[in-house]
Amino acid sequence: MDTSRHSEKNEGKTALSSKRPVDISDWDKDHVRQWMLEIQMDERYADILYNQGMNGAGLLHLKEAYRLMRNLPLNALELIFQNIDLLKEMTQKSCSLKPYPFNRYDAAYRYTENSILDVTETGPTDLIQPCHEFKAFTNTKEEKDRMEKYTYEVIRFAAACMNSRTNGTIHFGVADDKHGQILGVSVQKTDKFDEQQKHAIERHFKEKKGQKEKREKNVQTAEREKNVHIAESEQNVQMAKRCIKPPRFVEVLKADMTFSGKYVIEVDIEPSAIVCQDFYFKTFDVVKNEQAQKDVVKNEQAKKDVVKNEQAQKKKDGESFFIRDGSSSSKLVEYEKYIANNLQLSKERKDAEEKHLSVVKIHAHASALSEMITGGTHSMDCSRFMSYIVVANKSHLVQLENLDFLRCMNLMAVLDFDPQSAENGLNKLLKERKKFNDHLPAQYKDTGAVADIASSLERTENTSWFFCNGGIYGETPSDADNWLTEKGSSVRDVVSFLCRQVLPRKKLLVIFLLFSQVSEASDPLFQTFSMFQQELMGQNQILCISDNETLYTYWNDLIKHRHKCDISKCIYELSFAEINGTILSLCSELRKLIRFLPSCGGSKVALFEKTEESLHMLSILCVNQCDGGHQDKQLHEENFHKEGKVSWWNFYYSEQPGSASVIKRDKLDYIVNTIIPNMLHQKRACVFFNIVHVQGCGGTTLAMHVQWTLKEKFRCAVLKDTTDDYTTAAKQVVQLLTYKAKEQPTRLPVLLMTDRFQDIRNVTSLQHQIEKECLDQHIFSKSPQVIIVNCMRVDSCEPTEGTGDAVFIPNYLSENELKLFDEKMEEFKTNRNTETFYVSMIADKFSPGYIQRVVKNTLKDFNFQHKHAQLFAVLVLLHVYSKNALLSVSTCEEFLGLQTKAESCNVEDAFEKFSSLLKRSTVFSKVTFEGMMVIHSRIAQHCLEELSASHGVTKEQIANLLLTTDLFYEKTPEKRKFMQDVQDMLMKRQYSAKHEDLFFSRLIQDIMKETPGMEETVLLNAAECLREEEAIFKLLARYYCIKKQDFTKAMVWVKKAKDHSREDSYISDTVSQVLLLVFEDNNDPIKPDSLDRFLTLAESVAEACKNTQQTPKEEAVTETQEQTDYNTYNTAGHFGELQTAATVIEILQKIQFKAGFTYSNWLTHVLLGKITIKDLSKENPGLELKQYCDDLQKHERFLLQLKDTLKQHFVFFNNLFVNLVPLSAGKDKQNDLTKCKVSSYFQQYTELFCELDKNKDVNRTVNVEQMRQFLESNKGDSYAGLLEYLYKEDSASTLEEIIQMYNFILKSKEARLMDTVNFIYTNVILAKVEPKSRYIMPYQDLCNLLNKTDGSILPLYYIKVLLLWSTNNNCDLQDLVSKMKESYSTELKPWSSGKKAAVHFYLGEKKGYDGLIFHREINSGSEQNISTQWDDENIWRKMNESKKLCRVSGKIANDLIRVKGVEVDPIFRRQLCKESDKSVTFFIGFSMNGPVALDIHESRWFKRLM
């Protein structure tokens, strides 16, 4: 036997052969001899040990081995002993196949047949590391039995993991007798397993009706389960579906790396805390599948145990309760004991999740990759390496999706160890895009002249692709044990040839792509690595790339053991998507073709066109935006300075030397360096701040400049258009967030710009929907994942209040900005034709005189009969009254007849001289299109004035042309935006102090002034044109009421509006609005012949308002069910009925009756029922007054309800204004206006119904009824009215009077429960407003009174919780809180859409009244308002420093915080998503919906911060 040749073939061969047992102690003497030869032992010495009977057990026992080997030479002994340690390690390595990553489906992972998983079947460890269970799944031949076995094992294992709160994976096709050995199973249809699994969950986690009824009747069972949190039947199923993941099918490879046709089926179980909470899970009828268990149990006692267990389960009607018990899933009969002994299990689970997710590594592998792969140049175009050699093992389909970077490399050769590469691997992928020459290594043996071989290689520019483990030309692949013998020599020849004789050594980089695990030294890839290291004399020219740290660890361990050093160059913390994008971005040509998004560690990922198209609501800014483009710089700058929207090209050119396309605003650095970094410390998933600006002052430009500056640190996008489809918008934003980073531990946040959201509630609605989407996709983080930059236009140029985190952009330039602007003007004059109009206009600082002269000269030949003149006038009108409105180029062409002309004609040319005042603009919305518009708003305004003054063309003429030209409204892609622009122009109102401004848009008002009466024609044309929009019908109803006072026509339009949208509460109140205008417009004394008509109308209004009140209630219920209650409750119906009643009283007060009743009190007596209308008629016999009385008699029932109606709505609005506050800190102008009007009506009410002579002695002469009138007039008769005094200045004297009144009333026989409650409220409020008042009852006395007061009303529950919280009273606080929440749900929750319960008091450090802190004590000396800005960390920072508030500790459970046995809601529930269960510290506020937790911090971190 040629031992030298044998040794050469087996160089480095120390791993186990697949033909030998895995366990060395099982080797016989033949196995030992084979191993001896593989480690290059001389055959003579191997035969000596063979003849002496050396086996594996003897080999491992060193003393025995030395005895048998004492006759061997010293060098032979050293060789054996050196390799024994390596042998042991390799034995362990052969069992070290890692399981598929938990809860993933796209990992590049496969198993190898007969390899051993390095995990064992275990019970719970840290609850996050999954426990495992193996099933060979080989004894079930029938498909039915097979599926029953599968579903039974999955349900049993899943229920056990869920009740033990541990992650787990059950593996089918893995042996449990030969522990963890990969067997694999044949699978015909993978979807059948998923389908049967879903059915099994429904079947076994859902209790049948008969089972439930029987259990509920069983008193003993009910008592035993009273304190056990068992999920309800349907809830049980839904939770199980979220915990039990779909089956995963992992391919099983043969030893030679070809597909075996088998899979390991795996099911992951993840009982996350947010899903399972503190519930436990029973299964049903699982016992029916256990006959097989009895069949395989051989021990008689074990069989008896199975039978006994079955009988116990039958008594429980098929119920099962599984837990993980060691390495198996056990069934418990007395599961209540288990639950009682594991009360902290849910807490431990959440704590484990927190600990697991907090370990996040920060790396800069992208920069390292760029450095290593280019030799330090960071550009593939000028890389220091002339060529690259790629060495790769078997890849996975997922990895193949992200290997485009190989195209931009000058590949000299690829050494491919995947025998199926040409069939479905790397070779097939790259051959579709690049030509390769396929070879077997044997073809390149160094047998010929070197020059001939080198010449052969140089003659072709194609890459040489070496199949190093067969797969082509009929060559069969080799397993790891035989590869070195069969193919190693020829591969060494190829390596040697490539490294030594083709290129200068230093110009070559060898890249090892570790697609799959390499854990054995005999692996061909590792052997090849050693060859390259030898040939290149080190690792300086070798780069290893992997997307898996586990693979890297195995690889590094092998290198460290063999070569006594670590890998010098390796990338393993980037995904292949990030590796791919980063390398592609280093190629200048590809940067022009491919768009890149930033990713973690400075890496980039390629944004595919298909993905970008699916995110149709977003305009995405990429890191290489505009790179390599050749857009016309002058064209973009002209468009920008013609008041066109800034484009990314403007920012791109601004970064070029000598250019300042966009002036850098002073606020840019403040936002980038202060605002956004501060926001990243907040705990919400989505946060936002506003850029507040006057239209045309550069707010949008600044927001885009911020994005441009941060485009490499955030994933930046612009919401293309305002939308009410927040769900879709949120899904697309989160999709951008997770793109190519779905399973990454960290990801870059999204910086989203929104424009044209004029109501802050729209922004908060989008914010809440994004947070909901993050929760749905299990995206949790301690810092924001999305930051919204909201551009908000305002009319005033002064900073406004209540905008939260806001940056205000004034309508002037600072000194620094003016300096930059002057530099820009110099650039214009130097580099441009200064005769162009827009340059001159800018240089002249938008001088009105200059603009007027240009406009007048341009329009001197204007003729409204000409088509191009008509179209120009329409564009002018659109621009003046609807910002950014335009007409599409195609519509303009059709209107001008250009599409029918044979010769091509540019639309600008068709406008003739007017074209100098027009420009093209591209609209990026759901549909992208080009349109025509006036170049600047000031130009448009001057044009409109000039058309009227010099050419007699009125706004009414242009508007009617716009509304009656059918061509403009034909179904085209851009119709939606145009219709919205026209609608805004006609209907968008400017709110101001002038009364009439509230009813009509600016255009309609201007038409009324210019051509009075012609606005009617315009509105009627609009109704025909916009017949699908119910708002136009409301507008016409208002018009006929206010301007025409034709109420018949008004009601016709009202009916059309209602018929068009019956379900809309804002449409439903149109009737009452119209009829109310009749009353408001009547200022003359009422005539006898019209009273009946007015009262009849009033009754109709009141009835319409009552109907209107029902619609928002239904809307609120729907929004609550859909969890989208962001829109504020519509109070129009309530306010309308209040306004109607108040107006009726105002009209009736104008009638002056005589004979015994004064002007001021006859109406009071009638409405209070103290006199009848008949009595009034007798006292007033005159003909005219008798007619009044007859009409009043006719409506007596309606009139007698007026006081109660008024009172009912005052209580409603008082509760609304006092006990509920907006979700956001924005100022609600409409709410303030309503509040002011309600206050005015209440003043009218008190003057009529609440009379009290204040000169009388309260304690002696004033009766209880008069006292109640006084209380009512001062809102002292309701708890909400009393709470309002907390927010008023100088209220102490009134509160003292109220206390005196209640002191008197409580001593009378007429005292009621609410008198006592209100008395307690008054004391508490007075103690805060004026602590030194002598009328305040001592705190302990007040608490004693409170303890004696019983009742089931919301205000009593609230004051009890407030006062008794910090006392040692034995009352059941949790019971009180539960009842308070229940009352809140009935009394206030229906009106709380878009609002939260107000926090009136906070728990202070001190005792008694001083321990109750109210908002004025917190807001003192601060611009922030704690009443709404609960998430403002600046407020809480000051409160922590002031020590006014009491910070308490509690434990988190079920998304609530438990403290003192009471469940406290966090003010923002999302703050608890990632908070620790161990302990949190927080402040407590008291709202009508229960106590709330504010400024929540994990206890251990808070102590460090303080």
PDB file of N, CA and C in Angstrom, residues 845-912:
ATOM      1  N   LYS A 845     -37.192  91.818  -4.822  1.00  0.00           N
ATOM      2  CA  LYS A 845     -37.844  91.498  -3.537  1.00  0.00           C
ATOM      3  C   LYS A 845     -39.376  91.490  -3.667  1.00  0.00           C
ATOM      4  N   PHE A 846     -39.889  90.932  -4.769  1.00  0.00           N
ATOM      5  CA  PHE A 846     -41.337  90.779  -4.995  1.00  0.00           C
ATOM      6  C   PHE A 846     -42.063  92.133  -4.938  1.00  0.00           C
ATOM      7  N   SER A 847     -41.480  93.126  -5.526  1.00  0.00           N
ATOM      8  CA  SER A 847     -42.082  94.473  -5.518  1.00  0.00           C
ATOM      9  C   SER A 847     -43.441  94.461  -6.204  1.00  0.00           C
ATOM     10  N   PRO A 848     -44.529  94.917  -5.510  1.00  0.00           N
ATOM     11  CA  PRO A 848     -45.867  94.936  -6.121  1.00  0.00           C
ATOM     12  C   PRO A 848     -45.907  95.762  -7.397  1.00  0.00           C
ATOM     13  N   GLY A 849     -45.187  96.883  -7.401  1.00  0.00           N
ATOM     14  CA  GLY A 849     -45.193  97.744  -8.585  1.00  0.00           C
ATOM     15  C   GLY A 849     -44.621  97.042  -9.794  1.00  0.00           C
ATOM     16  N   TYR A 850     -43.518  96.323  -9.593  1.00  0.00           N
ATOM     17  CA  TYR A 850     -42.890  95.613 -10.700  1.00  0.00           C
ATOM     18  C   TYR A 850     -43.823  94.518 -11.220  1.00  0.00           C
ATOM     19  N   ILE A 851     -44.411  93.750 -10.291  1.00  0.00           N
ATOM     20  CA  ILE A 851     -45.305  92.653 -10.700  1.00  0.00           C
ATOM     21  C   ILE A 851     -46.503  93.209 -11.457  1.00  0.00           C
ATOM     22  N   GLN A 852     -47.051  94.323 -10.980  1.00  0.00           N
ATOM     23  CA  GLN A 852     -48.227  94.913 -11.617  1.00  0.00           C
ATOM     24  C   GLN A 852     -47.916  95.355 -13.043  1.00  0.00           C
ATOM     25  N   ARG A 853     -46.734  95.953 -13.242  1.00  0.00           N
ATOM     26  CA  ARG A 853     -46.359  96.412 -14.577  1.00  0.00           C
ATOM     27  C   ARG A 853     -46.228  95.228 -15.541  1.00  0.00           C
ATOM     28  N   VAL A 854     -45.587  94.161 -15.075  1.00  0.00           N
ATOM     29  CA  VAL A 854     -45.403  92.984 -15.931  1.00  0.00           C
ATOM     30  C   VAL A 854     -46.748  92.357 -16.288  1.00  0.00           C
ATOM     31  N   VAL A 855     -47.623  92.227 -15.291  1.00  0.00           N
ATOM     32  CA  VAL A 855     -48.936  91.613 -15.525  1.00  0.00           C
ATOM     33  C   VAL A 855     -49.752  92.446 -16.502  1.00  0.00           C
ATOM     34  N   LYS A 856     -49.760  93.754 -16.301  1.00  0.00           N
ATOM     35  CA  LYS A 856     -50.557  94.633 -17.157  1.00  0.00           C
ATOM     36  C   LYS A 856     -50.082  94.557 -18.600  1.00  0.00           C
ATOM     37  N   ASN A 857     -48.773  94.526 -18.771  1.00  0.00           N
ATOM     38  CA  ASN A 857     -48.206  94.449 -20.118  1.00  0.00           C
ATOM     39  C   ASN A 857     -48.510  93.103 -20.773  1.00  0.00           C
ATOM     40  N   THR A 858     -48.442  92.039 -20.007  1.00  0.00           N
ATOM     41  CA  THR A 858     -48.669  90.697 -20.558  1.00  0.00           C
ATOM     42  C   THR A 858     -50.127  90.499 -20.954  1.00  0.00           C
ATOM     43  N   LEU A 859     -51.057  91.086 -20.186  1.00  0.00           N
ATOM     44  CA  LEU A 859     -52.490  90.852 -20.419  1.00  0.00           C
ATOM     45  C   LEU A 859     -53.165  91.942 -21.247  1.00  0.00           C
ATOM     46  N   LYS A 860     -52.381  92.820 -21.872  1.00  0.00           N
ATOM     47  CA  LYS A 860     -53.005  93.964 -22.571  1.00  0.00           C
ATOM     48  C   LYS A 860     -53.895  93.522 -23.734  1.00  0.00           C
ATOM     49  N   ASP A 861     -53.617  92.382 -24.364  1.00  0.00           N
ATOM     50  CA  ASP A 861     -54.434  91.904 -25.500  1.00  0.00           C
ATOM     51  C   ASP A 861     -55.385  90.781 -25.081  1.00  0.00           C
ATOM     52  N   PHE A 862     -55.676  90.689 -23.790  1.00  0.00           N
ATOM     53  CA  PHE A 862     -56.531  89.600 -23.285  1.00  0.00           C
ATOM     54  C   PHE A 862     -57.944  89.699 -23.870  1.00  0.00           C
ATOM     55  N   ASN A 863     -58.484  88.571 -24.344  1.00  0.00           N
ATOM     56  CA  ASN A 863     -59.845  88.527 -24.888  1.00  0.00           C
ATOM     57  C   ASN A 863     -60.513  87.271 -24.357  1.00  0.00           C
ATOM     58  N   PHE A 864     -61.514  87.438 -23.527  1.00  0.00           N
ATOM     59  CA  PHE A 864     -62.142  86.304 -22.844  1.00  0.00           C
ATOM     60  C   PHE A 864     -62.889  85.381 -23.793  1.00  0.00           C
ATOM     61  N   GLN A 865     -63.050  85.817 -25.050  1.00  0.00           N
ATOM     62  CA  GLN A 865     -63.725  84.956 -26.027  1.00  0.00           C
ATOM     63  C   GLN A 865     -62.770  83.880 -26.564  1.00  0.00           C
ATOM     64  N   HIS A 866     -61.480  84.116 -26.419  1.00  0.00           N
ATOM     65  CA  HIS A 866     -60.499  83.161 -26.931  1.00  0.00           C
ATOM     66  C   HIS A 866     -60.311  82.004 -25.946  1.00  0.00           C
ATOM     67  N   LYS A 867     -60.152  80.828 -26.484  1.00  0.00           N
ATOM     68  CA  LYS A 867     -60.056  79.631 -25.632  1.00  0.00           C
ATOM     69  C   LYS A 867     -58.843  79.690 -24.696  1.00  0.00           C
ATOM     70  N   HIS A 868     -57.694  80.106 -25.226  1.00  0.00           N
ATOM     71  CA  HIS A 868     -56.505  80.108 -24.381  1.00  0.00           C
ATOM     72  C   HIS A 868     -56.617  81.164 -23.280  1.00  0.00           C
ATOM     73  N   ALA A 869     -57.364  82.257 -23.554  1.00  0.00           N
ATOM     74  CA  ALA A 869     -57.573  83.286 -22.531  1.00  0.00           C
ATOM     75  C   ALA A 869     -58.511  82.758 -21.448  1.00  0.00           C
ATOM     76  N   GLN A 870     -59.558  82.040 -21.855  1.00  0.00           N
ATOM     77  CA  GLN A 870     -60.482  81.443 -20.875  1.00  0.00           C
ATOM     78  C   GLN A 870     -59.733  80.485 -19.948  1.00  0.00           C
ATOM     79  N   LEU A 871     -58.912  79.646 -20.557  1.00  0.00           N
ATOM     80  CA  LEU A 871     -58.189  78.664 -19.753  1.00  0.00           C
ATOM     81  C   LEU A 871     -57.204  79.350 -18.814  1.00  0.00           C
ATOM     82  N   PHE A 872     -56.550  80.404 -19.267  1.00  0.00           N
ATOM     83  CA  PHE A 872     -55.633  81.148 -18.411  1.00  0.00           C
ATOM     84  C   PHE A 872     -56.387  81.742 -17.218  1.00  0.00           C
ATOM     85  N   ALA A 873     -57.569  82.289 -17.463  1.00  0.00           N
ATOM     86  CA  ALA A 873     -58.369  82.881 -16.382  1.00  0.00           C
ATOM     87  C   ALA A 873     -58.762  81.819 -15.352  1.00  0.00           C
ATOM     88  N   VAL A 874     -59.110  80.624 -15.817  1.00  0.00           N
ATOM     89  CA  VAL A 874     -59.456  79.530 -14.903  1.00  0.00           C
ATOM     90  C   VAL A 874     -58.263  79.176 -14.022  1.00  0.00           C
ATOM     91  N   LEU A 875     -57.074  79.097 -14.630  1.00  0.00           N
ATOM     92  CA  LEU A 875     -55.868  78.773 -13.859  1.00  0.00           C
ATOM     93  C   LEU A 875     -55.575  79.853 -12.821  1.00  0.00           C
ATOM     94  N   VAL A 876     -55.821  81.110 -13.185  1.00  0.00           N
ATOM     95  CA  VAL A 876     -55.612  82.217 -12.243  1.00  0.00           C
ATOM     96  C   VAL A 876     -56.564  82.087 -11.069  1.00  0.00           C
ATOM     97  N   LEU A 877     -57.836  81.853 -11.343  1.00  0.00           N
ATOM     98  CA  LEU A 877     -58.835  81.729 -10.276  1.00  0.00           C
ATOM     99  C   LEU A 877     -58.500  80.557  -9.347  1.00  0.00           C
ATOM    100  N   LEU A 878     -58.121  79.443  -9.922  1.00  0.00           N
ATOM    101  CA  LEU A 878     -57.756  78.267  -9.118  1.00  0.00           C
ATOM    102  C   LEU A 878     -56.578  78.581  -8.194  1.00  0.00           C
ATOM    103  N   HIS A 879     -55.586  79.274  -8.711  1.00  0.00           N
ATOM    104  CA  HIS A 879     -54.383  79.540  -7.914  1.00  0.00           C
ATOM    105  C   HIS A 879     -54.675  80.498  -6.768  1.00  0.00           C
ATOM    106  N   VAL A 880     -55.518  81.483  -7.009  1.00  0.00           N
ATOM    107  CA  VAL A 880     -55.819  82.477  -5.973  1.00  0.00           C
ATOM    108  C   VAL A 880     -56.629  81.874  -4.844  1.00  0.00           C
ATOM    109  N   TYR A 881     -57.578  81.019  -5.165  1.00  0.00           N
ATOM    110  CA  TYR A 881     -58.518  80.543  -4.142  1.00  0.00           C
ATOM    111  C   TYR A 881     -58.297  79.114  -3.684  1.00  0.00           C
ATOM    112  N   SER A 882     -57.352  78.422  -4.300  1.00  0.00           N
ATOM    113  CA  SER A 882     -57.050  77.061  -3.853  1.00  0.00           C
ATOM    114  C   SER A 882     -55.567  76.804  -4.090  1.00  0.00           C
ATOM    115  N   LYS A 883     -54.783  76.945  -3.028  1.00  0.00           N
ATOM    116  CA  LYS A 883     -53.329  76.829  -3.118  1.00  0.00           C
ATOM    117  C   LYS A 883     -52.922  75.508  -3.773  1.00  0.00           C
ATOM    118  N   ASN A 884     -51.987  75.598  -4.717  1.00  0.00           N
ATOM    119  CA  ASN A 884     -51.429  74.439  -5.425  1.00  0.00           C
ATOM    120  C   ASN A 884     -52.422  73.762  -6.370  1.00  0.00           C
ATOM    121  N   ALA A 885     -53.555  74.424  -6.656  1.00  0.00           N
ATOM    122  CA  ALA A 885     -54.499  73.853  -7.620  1.00  0.00           C
ATOM    123  C   ALA A 885     -53.946  74.032  -9.028  1.00  0.00           C
ATOM    124  N   LEU A 886     -54.277  73.091  -9.891  1.00  0.00           N
ATOM    125  CA  LEU A 886     -53.812  73.159 -11.276  1.00  0.00           C
ATOM    126  C   LEU A 886     -54.719  72.329 -12.164  1.00  0.00           C
ATOM    127  N   LEU A 887     -54.481  72.422 -13.466  1.00  0.00           N
ATOM    128  CA  LEU A 887     -55.166  71.579 -14.449  1.00  0.00           C
ATOM    129  C   LEU A 887     -54.118  70.725 -15.145  1.00  0.00           C
ATOM    130  N   SER A 888     -54.423  69.459 -15.353  1.00  0.00           N
ATOM    131  CA  SER A 888     -53.452  68.568 -15.975  1.00  0.00           C
ATOM    132  C   SER A 888     -53.138  69.035 -17.392  1.00  0.00           C
ATOM    133  N   VAL A 889     -51.930  68.749 -17.825  1.00  0.00           N
ATOM    134  CA  VAL A 889     -51.502  69.146 -19.165  1.00  0.00           C
ATOM    135  C   VAL A 889     -52.420  68.532 -20.218  1.00  0.00           C
ATOM    136  N   SER A 890     -52.811  67.277 -20.016  1.00  0.00           N
ATOM    137  CA  SER A 890     -53.679  66.613 -21.003  1.00  0.00           C
ATOM    138  C   SER A 890     -55.031  67.306 -21.101  1.00  0.00           C
ATOM    139  N   THR A 891     -55.576  67.754 -19.957  1.00  0.00           N
ATOM    140  CA  THR A 891     -56.858  68.473 -19.983  1.00  0.00           C
ATOM    141  C   THR A 891     -56.707  69.802 -20.706  1.00  0.00           C
ATOM    142  N   CYS A 892     -55.603  70.512 -20.457  1.00  0.00           N
ATOM    143  CA  CYS A 892     -55.348  71.782 -21.135  1.00  0.00           C
ATOM    144  C   CYS A 892     -55.239  71.573 -22.643  1.00  0.00           C
ATOM    145  N   GLU A 893     -54.533  70.526 -23.032  1.00  0.00           N
ATOM    146  CA  GLU A 893     -54.366  70.242 -24.456  1.00  0.00           C
ATOM    147  C   GLU A 893     -55.714  69.967 -25.116  1.00  0.00           C
ATOM    148  N   GLU A 894     -56.552  69.204 -24.431  1.00  0.00           N
ATOM    149  CA  GLU A 894     -57.864  68.885 -25.015  1.00  0.00           C
ATOM    150  C   GLU A 894     -58.748  70.123 -25.086  1.00  0.00           C
ATOM    151  N   PHE A 895     -58.708  70.962 -24.057  1.00  0.00           N
ATOM    152  CA  PHE A 895     -59.521  72.195 -24.046  1.00  0.00           C
ATOM    153  C   PHE A 895     -59.093  73.116 -25.181  1.00  0.00           C
ATOM    154  N   LEU A 896     -57.788  73.182 -25.442  1.00  0.00           N
ATOM    155  CA  LEU A 896     -57.263  74.068 -26.484  1.00  0.00           C
ATOM    156  C   LEU A 896     -57.284  73.426 -27.866  1.00  0.00           C
ATOM    157  N   GLY A 897     -57.722  72.152 -27.936  1.00  0.00           N
ATOM    158  CA  GLY A 897     -57.842  71.473 -29.218  1.00  0.00           C
ATOM    159  C   GLY A 897     -56.523  71.027 -29.796  1.00  0.00           C
ATOM    160  N   LEU A 898     -55.505  70.891 -28.953  1.00  0.00           N
ATOM    161  CA  LEU A 898     -54.181  70.514 -29.464  1.00  0.00           C
ATOM    162  C   LEU A 898     -54.119  69.050 -29.863  1.00  0.00           C
ATOM    163  N   GLN A 899     -54.910  68.206 -29.218  1.00  0.00           N
ATOM    164  CA  GLN A 899     -54.834  66.767 -29.477  1.00  0.00           C
ATOM    165  C   GLN A 899     -55.377  66.398 -30.846  1.00  0.00           C
ATOM    166  N   THR A 900     -56.187  67.295 -31.446  1.00  0.00           N
ATOM    167  CA  THR A 900     -56.775  66.997 -32.760  1.00  0.00           C
ATOM    168  C   THR A 900     -55.937  67.561 -33.903  1.00  0.00           C
ATOM    169  N   LYS A 901     -54.952  68.389 -33.560  1.00  0.00           N
ATOM    170  CA  LYS A 901     -54.127  68.983 -34.608  1.00  0.00           C
ATOM    171  C   LYS A 901     -53.101  67.975 -35.120  1.00  0.00           C
ATOM    172  N   ALA A 902     -52.884  68.035 -36.409  1.00  0.00           N
ATOM    173  CA  ALA A 902     -51.941  67.089 -37.024  1.00  0.00           C
ATOM    174  C   ALA A 902     -50.526  67.366 -36.568  1.00  0.00           C
ATOM    175  N   GLU A 903     -50.150  68.686 -36.561  1.00  0.00           N
ATOM    176  CA  GLU A 903     -48.782  69.002 -36.153  1.00  0.00           C
ATOM    177  C   GLU A 903     -48.718  69.048 -34.635  1.00  0.00           C
ATOM    178  N   SER A 904     -47.569  68.641 -34.110  1.00  0.00           N
ATOM    179  CA  SER A 904     -47.382  68.653 -32.666  1.00  0.00           C
ATOM    180  C   SER A 904     -47.237  70.089 -32.183  1.00  0.00           C
ATOM    181  N   CYS A 905     -47.851  70.385 -31.062  1.00  0.00           N
ATOM    182  CA  CYS A 905     -47.820  71.737 -30.523  1.00  0.00           C
ATOM    183  C   CYS A 905     -47.654  71.667 -29.021  1.00  0.00           C
ATOM    184  N   ASN A 906     -46.704  72.410 -28.517  1.00  0.00           N
ATOM    185  CA  ASN A 906     -46.474  72.455 -27.079  1.00  0.00           C
ATOM    186  C   ASN A 906     -47.571  73.256 -26.412  1.00  0.00           C
ATOM    187  N   VAL A 907     -48.069  72.781 -25.255  1.00  0.00           N
ATOM    188  CA  VAL A 907     -49.169  73.473 -24.592  1.00  0.00           C
ATOM    189  C   VAL A 907     -48.771  74.892 -24.183  1.00  0.00           C
ATOM    190  N   GLU A 908     -47.497  75.090 -23.815  1.00  0.00           N
ATOM    191  CA  GLU A 908     -47.039  76.440 -23.465  1.00  0.00           C
ATOM    192  C   GLU A 908     -47.175  77.384 -24.652  1.00  0.00           C
ATOM    193  N   ASP A 909     -46.847  76.881 -25.838  1.00  0.00           N
ATOM    194  CA  ASP A 909     -46.962  77.724 -27.045  1.00  0.00           C
ATOM    195  C   ASP A 909     -48.408  78.116 -27.292  1.00  0.00           C
ATOM    196  N   ALA A 910     -49.334  77.228 -26.983  1.00  0.00           N
ATOM    197  CA  ALA A 910     -50.755  77.509 -27.220  1.00  0.00           C
ATOM    198  C   ALA A 910     -51.274  78.633 -26.335  1.00  0.00           C
ATOM    199  N   PHE A 911     -50.631  78.863 -25.198  1.00  0.00           N
ATOM    200  CA  PHE A 911     -51.034  79.975 -24.329  1.00  0.00           C
ATOM    201  C   PHE A 911     -50.500  81.325 -24.822  1.00  0.00           C
ATOM    202  N   GLU A 912     -49.668  81.257 -25.848  1.00  0.00           N
ATOM    203  CA  GLU A 912     -49.086  82.443 -26.469  1.00  0.00           C
ATOM    204  C   GLU A 912     -48.375  83.304 -25.425  1.00  0.00           C
TER     205      GLU A 912
END
